[in-house]
Tab-separated table of C-alpha atoms and ligand atoms in Angstrom:
chain	number	residue	atom	x	y	z
U	18	VAL	CA	-4.026	-51.992	-113.923
U	19	ASN	CA	-5.424	-49.720	-116.645
U	20	THR	CA	-3.452	-46.938	-118.315
U	21	THR	CA	-4.850	-44.205	-116.121
U	22	ASP	CA	-3.813	-46.035	-112.986
U	23	GLU	CA	-0.377	-46.659	-114.442
U	24	GLN	CA	-0.013	-42.989	-115.296
U	25	GLN	CA	-1.129	-42.015	-111.825
U	26	VAL	CA	1.480	-44.315	-110.287
U	27	ALA	CA	4.129	-42.837	-112.596
U	28	LEU	CA	3.047	-39.300	-111.685
U	29	GLU	CA	3.256	-40.009	-107.979
U	30	ARG	CA	6.682	-41.534	-108.448
U	31	SER	CA	7.847	-38.417	-110.348
U	32	ARG	CA	6.401	-36.228	-107.614
U	33	ARG	CA	8.444	-38.076	-104.985
U	34	LEU	CA	11.571	-37.910	-107.169
U	35	PHE	CA	11.244	-34.146	-107.636
U	36	ARG	CA	10.766	-33.590	-103.920
U	37	HIS	CA	13.723	-35.825	-103.070
U	38	PHE	CA	15.834	-34.101	-105.738
U	39	ALA	CA	14.925	-30.614	-104.484
U	40	ARG	CA	15.548	-31.508	-100.853
U	41	THR	CA	18.692	-33.604	-101.140
U	42	GLN	CA	20.483	-32.239	-104.187
U	43	CYS	CA	19.321	-28.691	-104.782
U	44	GLU	CA	18.940	-27.136	-101.345
U	45	GLY	CA	22.099	-25.212	-100.549
U	46	ARG	CA	23.355	-25.668	-104.106
U	47	SER	CA	20.881	-23.993	-106.436
U	48	ALA	CA	18.210	-21.616	-105.195
U	49	LEU	CA	16.451	-21.788	-108.561
U	50	TYR	CA	16.392	-25.588	-108.879
U	51	THR	CA	15.248	-25.853	-105.246
U	52	ARG	CA	12.225	-23.729	-106.082
U	53	LEU	CA	11.586	-25.374	-109.435
U	54	GLY	CA	12.041	-28.882	-107.977
U	55	HIS	CA	9.459	-28.296	-105.238
U	56	GLY	CA	7.271	-26.359	-107.682
U	57	VAL	CA	7.178	-29.148	-110.268
U	58	ALA	CA	6.414	-31.690	-107.527
U	59	ASP	CA	3.238	-29.693	-106.774
U	60	ASP	CA	2.211	-29.183	-110.402
U	61	GLU	CA	0.527	-32.030	-112.237
U	62	GLU	CA	0.834	-30.408	-115.680
U	63	LEU	CA	4.618	-30.148	-115.306
U	64	LEU	CA	4.965	-33.583	-113.743
U	65	ARG	CA	3.169	-35.022	-116.734
U	66	LEU	CA	5.954	-33.796	-119.051
U	67	LEU	CA	8.331	-36.391	-117.681
U	68	LEU	CA	5.981	-39.178	-118.797
U	69	ASP	CA	7.196	-38.474	-122.348
U	70	ALA	CA	10.561	-39.945	-121.365
U	71	PRO	CA	11.103	-43.709	-121.304
U	72	PRO	CA	10.501	-45.011	-117.743
U	73	SER	CA	14.213	-45.517	-117.021
U	74	GLN	CA	14.936	-41.886	-117.936
U	75	ARG	CA	12.222	-40.219	-115.855
U	76	ARG	CA	14.625	-38.210	-113.735
U	77	PRO	CA	14.142	-34.611	-112.565
U	78	SER	CA	17.570	-33.783	-114.006
U	79	LEU	CA	16.371	-34.787	-117.502
U	80	LEU	CA	13.438	-32.342	-117.471
U	81	LEU	CA	15.529	-29.507	-116.032
U	82	ALA	CA	18.344	-30.170	-118.511
U	83	SER	CA	15.928	-30.273	-121.451
U	84	VAL	CA	14.486	-26.900	-120.466
U	85	ASN	CA	17.990	-25.517	-119.886
U	86	HIS	CA	19.106	-26.780	-123.290
U	87	LEU	CA	16.199	-25.103	-125.102
U	88	LEU	CA	16.522	-21.934	-123.079
U	89	GLY	CA	20.009	-21.481	-124.545
U	90	GLU	CA	18.231	-20.885	-127.875
U	91	TYR	CA	15.621	-18.531	-126.389
U	92	ARG	CA	17.661	-16.235	-124.195
U	93	ASP	CA	15.064	-13.455	-124.540
U	94	ASP	CA	12.477	-15.574	-122.765
U	95	PRO	CA	11.562	-14.215	-119.287
U	96	LEU	CA	12.694	-17.527	-117.756
U	97	ALA	CA	16.298	-16.848	-118.867
U	98	ALA	CA	16.406	-13.919	-116.426
U	99	TYR	CA	16.701	-16.527	-113.651
U	100	TYR	CA	19.630	-18.333	-115.290
U	101	PRO	CA	23.021	-16.659	-114.774
U	102	ILE	CA	24.527	-19.149	-117.270
U	103	HIS	CA	22.232	-17.604	-119.892
U	104	GLY	CA	23.071	-14.063	-118.863
U	105	GLY	CA	20.280	-13.630	-116.287
U	106	ASP	CA	20.687	-11.850	-112.958
U	107	ARG	CA	17.321	-12.245	-111.257
U	108	GLU	CA	17.365	-13.900	-107.832
U	109	ALA	CA	15.280	-17.057	-107.550
U	110	ASP	CA	11.955	-16.064	-106.016
U	111	ASP	CA	8.488	-17.503	-105.630
U	112	GLN	CA	7.512	-16.144	-109.075
U	113	ALA	CA	10.019	-18.405	-110.878
U	114	LEU	CA	7.679	-21.324	-111.505
U	115	SER	CA	5.345	-19.206	-113.602
U	116	PRO	CA	7.786	-18.431	-116.498
U	117	PHE	CA	9.058	-22.012	-116.206
U	118	ARG	CA	5.539	-23.325	-116.783
U	119	ALA	CA	4.944	-20.833	-119.606
U	120	PHE	CA	8.209	-21.836	-121.291
U	121	CYS	CA	7.314	-25.522	-121.074
U	122	ARG	CA	3.894	-24.824	-122.611
U	123	ALA	CA	5.322	-22.695	-125.423
U	124	HIS	CA	7.973	-25.294	-126.329
U	125	ARG	CA	5.961	-28.431	-125.635
U	126	ALA	CA	6.834	-30.186	-128.919
U	127	GLU	CA	10.578	-29.526	-128.712
U	128	LEU	CA	10.605	-30.584	-125.081
U	129	ARG	CA	8.714	-33.758	-125.833
U	130	ASP	CA	11.266	-34.615	-128.493
U	131	LEU	CA	14.219	-34.051	-126.141
U	132	LEU	CA	12.622	-36.008	-123.297
U	133	ALA	CA	11.775	-38.934	-125.527
U	134	THR	CA	15.173	-39.212	-127.172
U	135	ARG	CA	17.888	-37.871	-124.853
U	136	ASN	CA	19.508	-39.402	-121.778
U	137	THR	CA	20.680	-37.954	-118.530
U	138	GLN	CA	24.318	-37.530	-119.327
U	139	THR	CA	26.697	-35.525	-117.248
U	140	ASN	CA	30.453	-35.423	-117.274
U	141	GLU	CA	31.681	-33.823	-114.056
U	142	VAL	CA	35.440	-33.342	-114.285
U	143	ARG	CA	35.785	-32.440	-110.620
U	144	ARG	CA	35.330	-36.149	-109.941
U	145	CYS	CA	38.946	-36.351	-111.157
U	146	PHE	CA	39.933	-35.465	-107.574
U	147	ALA	CA	38.548	-38.873	-106.574
U	148	LEU	CA	40.305	-40.496	-109.512
U	149	ARG	CA	43.619	-38.876	-108.512
U	150	LEU	CA	43.239	-39.955	-104.904
U	151	GLY	CA	42.468	-43.537	-105.886
U	152	LEU	CA	45.234	-43.788	-108.472
U	153	ALA	CA	47.804	-42.423	-106.017
U	154	ARG	CA	46.743	-45.040	-103.442
U	155	ILE	CA	46.851	-47.828	-106.043
U	156	ALA	CA	50.378	-46.690	-106.992
U	157	GLU	CA	51.410	-47.199	-103.358
U	158	LEU	CA	49.930	-50.678	-103.230
U	159	TRP	CA	50.834	-51.765	-106.753
U	160	PRO	CA	53.881	-49.728	-107.856
U	161	GLY	CA	54.350	-49.399	-111.603
U	162	PRO	CA	52.257	-48.419	-114.607
U	163	VAL	CA	48.565	-49.205	-114.864
U	164	ALA	CA	45.872	-49.210	-117.529
U	165	LEU	CA	42.840	-46.984	-116.949
U	166	LEU	CA	39.381	-48.043	-118.091
U	167	GLU	CA	36.487	-45.775	-117.139
U	168	ILE	CA	33.091	-47.415	-117.414
U	169	GLY	CA	30.159	-45.026	-117.692
U	170	ALA	CA	32.661	-42.471	-119.018
U	171	SER	CA	30.132	-40.251	-120.840
U	172	ALA	CA	32.378	-38.105	-123.106
U	173	GLY	CA	35.566	-39.427	-121.510
U	174	LEU	CA	36.635	-36.102	-119.989
U	175	ASN	CA	38.003	-37.819	-116.850
U	176	LEU	CA	40.465	-39.789	-118.966
U	177	ALA	CA	42.536	-36.621	-119.452
U	178	LEU	CA	43.028	-36.298	-115.679
U	179	ASP	CA	46.751	-35.595	-115.871
U	180	ALA	CA	46.202	-32.705	-118.298
U	181	TYR	CA	44.319	-30.709	-115.630
U	182	THR	CA	45.543	-28.490	-112.799
U	183	TYR	CA	44.136	-29.283	-109.332
U	184	ARG	CA	43.591	-26.693	-106.618
U	185	VAL	CA	42.679	-27.631	-103.058
U	186	ALA	CA	43.409	-26.236	-99.588
U	187	GLY	CA	45.639	-23.491	-100.965
U	188	ARG	CA	47.812	-25.937	-102.889
U	189	GLU	CA	47.997	-26.563	-106.592
U	190	ILE	CA	49.407	-29.315	-108.743
U	191	GLY	CA	49.291	-29.765	-112.487
U	192	PRO	CA	51.195	-30.479	-115.662
U	193	ALA	CA	54.463	-28.666	-116.338
U	194	GLY	CA	53.564	-25.715	-118.538
U	195	GLY	CA	50.120	-25.326	-116.962
U	196	SER	CA	46.676	-26.290	-118.182
U	197	SER	CA	43.674	-24.553	-119.670
U	198	VAL	CA	41.560	-26.429	-117.085
U	199	THR	CA	41.840	-25.802	-113.358
U	200	LEU	CA	39.697	-27.951	-111.086
U	201	SER	CA	39.002	-26.714	-107.560
U	202	THR	CA	37.469	-28.458	-104.616
U	203	VAL	CA	37.020	-27.817	-100.903
U	204	LEU	CA	38.825	-29.959	-98.333
U	205	ARG	CA	36.530	-30.994	-95.478
U	206	GLY	CA	36.610	-33.181	-92.409
U	207	GLY	CA	40.111	-32.708	-91.014
U	208	GLY	CA	41.881	-35.380	-93.092
U	209	GLY	CA	45.136	-34.547	-94.905
U	210	VAL	CA	45.480	-33.221	-98.424
U	211	ASP	CA	48.652	-35.149	-99.364
U	212	GLY	CA	46.882	-38.206	-100.796
U	213	LEU	CA	44.816	-35.978	-103.066
U	214	LEU	CA	47.904	-34.426	-104.568
U	215	GLY	CA	49.997	-37.600	-104.450
U	216	GLU	CA	52.188	-39.094	-107.158
U	217	LEU	CA	50.157	-40.580	-110.025
U	218	PRO	CA	51.225	-43.865	-111.593
U	219	GLU	CA	52.212	-43.905	-115.227
U	220	ILE	CA	49.050	-44.611	-117.215
U	221	GLY	CA	50.158	-46.962	-119.975
U	222	TYR	CA	46.785	-47.314	-121.645
U	223	ARG	CA	43.435	-45.605	-121.278
U	224	MET	CA	39.977	-46.117	-122.639
U	225	GLY	CA	36.428	-45.070	-121.850
U	226	ALA	CA	33.279	-47.155	-122.232
U	227	ASP	CA	29.669	-46.067	-122.025
U	228	LEU	CA	26.259	-47.423	-122.874
U	229	ASP	CA	25.784	-44.205	-124.806
U	230	PRO	CA	29.213	-42.659	-125.459
U	231	VAL	CA	29.330	-38.955	-126.239
U	232	ASP	CA	31.499	-38.388	-129.291
U	233	LEU	CA	32.611	-34.784	-128.993
U	234	ALA	CA	34.613	-34.818	-132.211
U	235	ALA	CA	31.919	-36.276	-134.454
U	236	ASP	CA	28.853	-34.619	-132.960
U	237	ALA	CA	28.987	-30.827	-132.734
U	238	GLY	CA	25.816	-30.744	-130.636
U	239	ALA	CA	27.064	-33.285	-128.090
U	240	ALA	CA	28.941	-30.753	-125.995
U	241	ARG	CA	25.828	-28.570	-125.812
U	242	TRP	CA	23.847	-31.459	-124.356
U	243	LEU	CA	26.533	-31.973	-121.698
U	244	GLU	CA	26.297	-28.256	-120.924
U	245	ALA	CA	22.564	-28.617	-120.322
U	246	PHE	CA	23.380	-30.455	-117.081
U	247	ILE	CA	25.250	-27.462	-115.683
U	248	TRP	CA	23.008	-25.778	-113.134
U	249	PRO	CA	21.713	-22.231	-113.647
U	250	GLU	CA	24.039	-20.515	-111.164
U	251	GLN	CA	27.194	-22.454	-112.162
U	252	VAL	CA	28.831	-19.939	-114.453
U	253	GLU	CA	32.340	-21.079	-113.480
U	254	GLU	CA	31.523	-24.779	-113.884
U	255	LEU	CA	30.267	-24.046	-117.385
U	256	ALA	CA	33.585	-22.418	-118.277
U	257	VAL	CA	35.507	-25.402	-116.820
U	258	LEU	CA	33.368	-27.881	-118.744
U	259	ARG	CA	33.884	-25.988	-122.010
U	260	ALA	CA	37.649	-25.844	-121.450
U	261	ALA	CA	37.751	-29.575	-120.591
U	262	VAL	CA	35.789	-30.404	-123.744
U	263	GLU	CA	38.260	-28.450	-125.880
U	264	LEU	CA	41.237	-30.037	-124.156
U	265	SER	CA	39.874	-33.561	-124.458
U	266	LYS	CA	39.251	-33.066	-128.176
U	267	ARG	CA	43.020	-32.667	-128.516
U	268	HIS	CA	43.732	-35.913	-126.619
U	269	ARG	CA	40.998	-38.034	-128.164
U	270	TYR	CA	41.264	-41.068	-125.905
U	271	PRO	CA	39.335	-44.017	-127.340
U	272	MET	CA	35.727	-44.493	-126.291
U	273	VAL	CA	33.628	-47.565	-126.972
U	274	ARG	CA	29.963	-48.392	-126.650
U	275	ALA	CA	29.606	-51.084	-123.999
U	276	ASP	CA	27.401	-52.211	-121.135
U	277	ALA	CA	28.941	-52.418	-117.667
U	278	CYS	CA	26.786	-55.437	-116.872
U	279	THR	CA	27.825	-57.594	-119.786
U	280	ASP	CA	31.067	-56.226	-121.213
U	281	THR	CA	33.320	-55.300	-118.291
U	282	ALA	CA	35.294	-58.570	-118.204
U	283	ALA	CA	35.838	-58.510	-121.969
U	284	LEU	CA	36.945	-54.853	-121.902
U	285	VAL	CA	39.501	-55.673	-119.204
U	286	ALA	CA	40.720	-58.764	-121.038
U	287	GLU	CA	41.179	-56.735	-124.243
U	288	VAL	CA	43.607	-54.285	-122.617
U	289	PRO	CA	46.920	-55.101	-124.303
U	290	GLY	CA	49.859	-56.401	-122.270
U	291	ASP	CA	49.608	-57.377	-118.637
U	292	LEU	CA	49.309	-54.041	-116.851
U	293	PRO	CA	46.988	-54.049	-113.864
U	294	VAL	CA	43.708	-52.522	-115.008
U	295	VAL	CA	42.082	-49.769	-112.967
U	296	VAL	CA	38.345	-49.835	-113.654
U	297	PHE	CA	37.031	-46.405	-112.676
U	298	THR	CA	33.342	-45.731	-112.118
U	299	ALA	CA	31.984	-42.342	-111.106
U	300	SER	CA	28.256	-42.085	-110.555
U	301	LEU	CA	27.546	-45.253	-112.520
U	302	LEU	CA	25.912	-47.442	-109.869
U	303	SER	CA	22.810	-45.269	-109.533
U	304	TYR	CA	22.094	-46.039	-113.192
U	305	LEU	CA	22.078	-49.780	-112.538
U	306	ASP	CA	19.254	-51.612	-110.805
U	307	ALA	CA	20.020	-54.266	-108.199
U	308	THR	CA	20.328	-57.051	-110.761
U	309	ALA	CA	22.537	-54.978	-113.026
U	310	ARG	CA	24.797	-54.000	-110.119
U	311	THR	CA	25.245	-57.651	-109.197
U	312	ARG	CA	26.077	-58.474	-112.778
U	313	PHE	CA	28.607	-55.646	-113.029
U	314	VAL	CA	30.387	-56.758	-109.857
U	315	GLY	CA	30.294	-60.355	-111.132
U	316	ARG	CA	32.081	-59.189	-114.303
U	317	LEU	CA	34.756	-57.502	-112.188
U	318	ALA	CA	35.305	-60.755	-110.288
U	319	GLN	CA	35.486	-62.620	-113.588
U	320	ALA	CA	38.025	-60.098	-114.946
U	321	ALA	CA	40.176	-60.459	-111.811
U	322	ARG	CA	40.556	-64.171	-112.473
U	323	GLY	CA	42.579	-63.253	-115.583
U	324	ARG	CA	44.691	-60.290	-114.381
U	325	ALA	CA	45.059	-57.785	-111.554
U	326	VAL	CA	42.071	-55.425	-111.486
U	327	ALA	CA	41.411	-52.495	-109.187
U	328	TRP	CA	37.898	-51.087	-109.024
U	329	LEU	CA	38.220	-47.393	-108.198
U	330	PHE	CA	34.885	-45.805	-107.416
U	331	THR	CA	33.225	-42.600	-106.389
U	332	GLU	CA	29.693	-43.782	-105.774
U	333	ALA	CA	26.936	-43.658	-103.167
U	334	PRO	CA	28.022	-45.766	-100.161
U	335	GLY	CA	24.442	-47.015	-99.960
U	336	LEU	CA	25.002	-48.694	-103.328
U	337	VAL	CA	28.632	-49.791	-102.881
U	338	SER	CA	27.645	-51.486	-99.617
U	339	ARG	CA	25.255	-53.675	-101.625
U	340	THR	CA	28.126	-54.999	-103.742
U	341	ASP	CA	30.848	-57.358	-102.532
U	342	VAL	CA	33.081	-54.509	-101.303
U	343	THR	CA	33.614	-54.575	-97.545
U	344	ALA	CA	35.126	-51.783	-95.471
U	345	PRO	CA	34.399	-50.348	-92.019
U	346	ALA	CA	33.053	-47.174	-93.629
U	347	LEU	CA	30.387	-49.185	-95.450
U	348	ALA	CA	29.207	-51.010	-92.355
U	349	GLY	CA	28.094	-48.060	-90.209
U	350	PRO	CA	25.504	-45.360	-90.838
U	351	LEU	CA	26.899	-44.690	-94.314
U	352	ARG	CA	25.694	-48.149	-95.347
U	353	GLY	CA	22.381	-46.696	-96.533
U	354	ASN	CA	23.584	-43.265	-97.544
U	355	GLY	CA	22.910	-41.884	-101.003
U	356	GLU	CA	23.596	-38.237	-100.243
U	357	VAL	CA	27.378	-38.339	-100.384
U	358	TYR	CA	29.789	-40.454	-102.356
U	359	ALA	CA	32.406	-42.831	-101.011
U	360	VAL	CA	35.707	-42.808	-102.854
U	361	GLY	CA	37.415	-46.157	-102.591
U	362	VAL	CA	39.498	-48.873	-104.138
U	363	SER	CA	38.948	-52.608	-104.330
U	364	LEU	CA	42.098	-54.365	-105.487
U	365	ARG	CA	41.498	-57.831	-106.853
U	366	THR	CA	43.846	-60.561	-108.003
U	367	ARG	CA	43.345	-64.257	-108.602
U	368	THR	CA	44.340	-64.910	-104.995
U	369	GLY	CA	43.142	-62.001	-102.911
U	370	ARG	CA	41.180	-58.815	-102.350
U	371	TYR	CA	41.882	-55.548	-100.581
U	372	ASP	CA	39.159	-52.930	-100.094
U	373	GLU	CA	39.633	-49.438	-98.700
U	374	VAL	CA	37.436	-46.344	-98.508
U	375	LEU	CA	39.714	-43.346	-99.011
U	376	ALA	CA	37.349	-40.387	-98.696
U	377	LEU	CA	33.807	-39.140	-98.725
U	378	ALA	CA	32.981	-36.680	-101.445
U	379	HIS	CA	30.229	-34.467	-102.711
U	380	PRO	CA	28.540	-36.299	-105.616
U	381	TYR	CA	29.655	-33.591	-108.049
U	382	GLY	CA	33.079	-33.105	-106.458
U	383	GLU	CA	32.334	-29.782	-104.735
U	384	TRP	CA	34.141	-31.020	-101.600
U	385	ILE	CA	36.147	-33.995	-100.502
U	386	ALA	CA	36.828	-35.339	-97.006
U	387	PRO	CA	39.777	-37.760	-96.980
U	388	ALA	CA	40.038	-40.561	-94.417
U	389	ARG	CA	41.792	-39.592	-91.212
U	390	GLU	CA	43.479	-42.972	-90.984
U	391	ARG	CA	43.646	-46.228	-92.930
U	392	GLY	CA	40.483	-48.258	-92.423
U	393	ASP	CA	38.638	-45.137	-91.197
U	394	ASP	CA	34.996	-45.923	-90.439
U	395	PHE	CA	34.086	-42.252	-90.988
U	396	ALA	CA	31.961	-42.320	-87.848
U	397	TRP	CA	32.958	-38.666	-87.404
U	398	SER	CA	31.351	-37.695	-90.710
U	399	ALA	CA	27.763	-37.642	-89.460
U	400	THR	CA	28.398	-34.679	-87.184
U	401	GLU	CA	31.403	-33.081	-88.794
U	402	LEU	CA	30.092	-33.120	-92.344
U	403	ASN	CA	26.516	-32.463	-91.252
U	404	LEU	CA	25.247	-35.484	-93.110
U	405	PRO	CA	21.505	-35.966	-93.059
U	406	PRO	CA	20.116	-39.010	-91.250
U	407	ARG	CA	20.098	-42.283	-93.127
U	408	GLN	CA	18.404	-41.965	-96.530
U	409	ARG	CA	17.683	-44.252	-99.387
U	410	ALA	CA	20.562	-44.379	-101.867
U	411	SER	CA	20.105	-42.485	-105.106
U	412	GLY	CA	22.280	-40.345	-107.295
U	413	PRO	CA	22.457	-37.680	-109.955
E	517	LIG	C1	26.224	-39.643	-114.243
E	517	LIG	S1	27.044	-40.115	-115.721
E	517	LIG	C2	28.702	-40.078	-115.141
E	517	LIG	C3	29.701	-39.808	-116.213
E	517	LIG	C4	31.150	-39.723	-115.765
E	517	LIG	N1	31.569	-40.964	-115.152
E	517	LIG	C5	31.355	-38.572	-114.800
E	517	LIG	O1	31.775	-38.826	-113.667
E	517	LIG	O2	31.118	-37.429	-115.130
E	517	LIG	C6	26.690	-41.866	-115.849
E	517	LIG	C7	27.094	-42.468	-117.181
E	517	LIG	O3	26.891	-43.875	-117.091
E	517	LIG	C8	26.413	-44.347	-118.348
E	517	LIG	N2	25.761	-45.652	-118.131
E	517	LIG	C9	24.554	-45.902	-117.588
E	517	LIG	N3	24.318	-47.236	-117.542
E	517	LIG	C10	25.403	-47.839	-118.076
E	517	LIG	C11	25.764	-49.191	-118.315
E	517	LIG	N4	24.947	-50.204	-118.002
E	517	LIG	N5	26.962	-49.449	-118.885
E	517	LIG	C12	27.806	-48.439	-119.237
E	517	LIG	N6	27.510	-47.138	-119.029
E	517	LIG	C13	26.330	-46.834	-118.465
E	517	LIG	C14	25.499	-43.224	-118.822
E	517	LIG	O4	25.315	-43.283	-120.222
E	517	LIG	C15	26.276	-41.989	-118.351
E	517	LIG	O5	27.144	-41.536	-119.355
């Protein structure tokens, strides 16, 4: 295959990714990104930009975030009029692609630099609703304190989960004295809210690990790169992210550079004492290919030979179902689904395993639909949550 053919294959792959992204992640969520996603898919010049990124980073979100990041420095540009987070108030319309293309042309060198050197790196604190739900369930099954280890933790904002206030279905729970961060989500599907607001275990130790940890204290620009992944219309989300960044700087939970595929067992073994270790992953699996996923799950099994380990996940069911986790919810139509996330726990000891899917959730935590009963197969979700027919698993 010569270079031109390779490039053509890469372009076609990017085209498919942009279409998939626009259809499955943007429609109904961002009018501007829906238009830009479909627009880029039809525009070879724009598609070509993504070829500046290393192959593993060629994601629509990386191009859109890079443009968003630069646009923050050029708020007078006509494109900024379409971005409420940059002060714009123009409705997304079929003209939007034209200033987007012009902006990309004008800032080609800066864009190329960002695409070649930066990673897709979000930190969505609303996923803490999933973390809360899972920790409360683990506390029922394994009473007593636990250690919390988030793998793929980005800047580690989820580690401060008990410093945030949670608002759902007209109820609110949070630390005594309040919090500068209030997380809100929508309850869907007819399941109860109690588990979401349940009693958290004492967290005796916490640490975050990431292939590329974001050090908010040492790197003043790091928070701005996280902000680049906030979508144009999400003015409130931007304020929540900024408040969570400030709050987490005060807590400063330790973060280490580590690879889920090779280091998980060692990270668990290094947790002092003998507390059960909750390994939390949120939107990690879509970053791992099939081999890497198998290796990660193998490391969990290895870790569980030494001490009690609970894997708490909010991940695409289409990817969890390809690991060793078994639950009725992962056997039905959700088995191939990459549009929603399954929130679940897999409790592992030297002698046994217990897996349970606790909820389905929007990938970015915009809604959550708890199980209606233990061992729920979520057969009701296809109609009641309006899930699209079976799709290939992917993720943000
Ligand atoms: C979509 S972000 C999710 C961040 C955070 N868990 C959240 O919910 O907001 C995925 C994170 O996984 C990290 N990651 C990707 N591959 C990894 C690996 N093999 N080992 C550890 N972290 C990895 C990325 O650097 C990124 O920070």
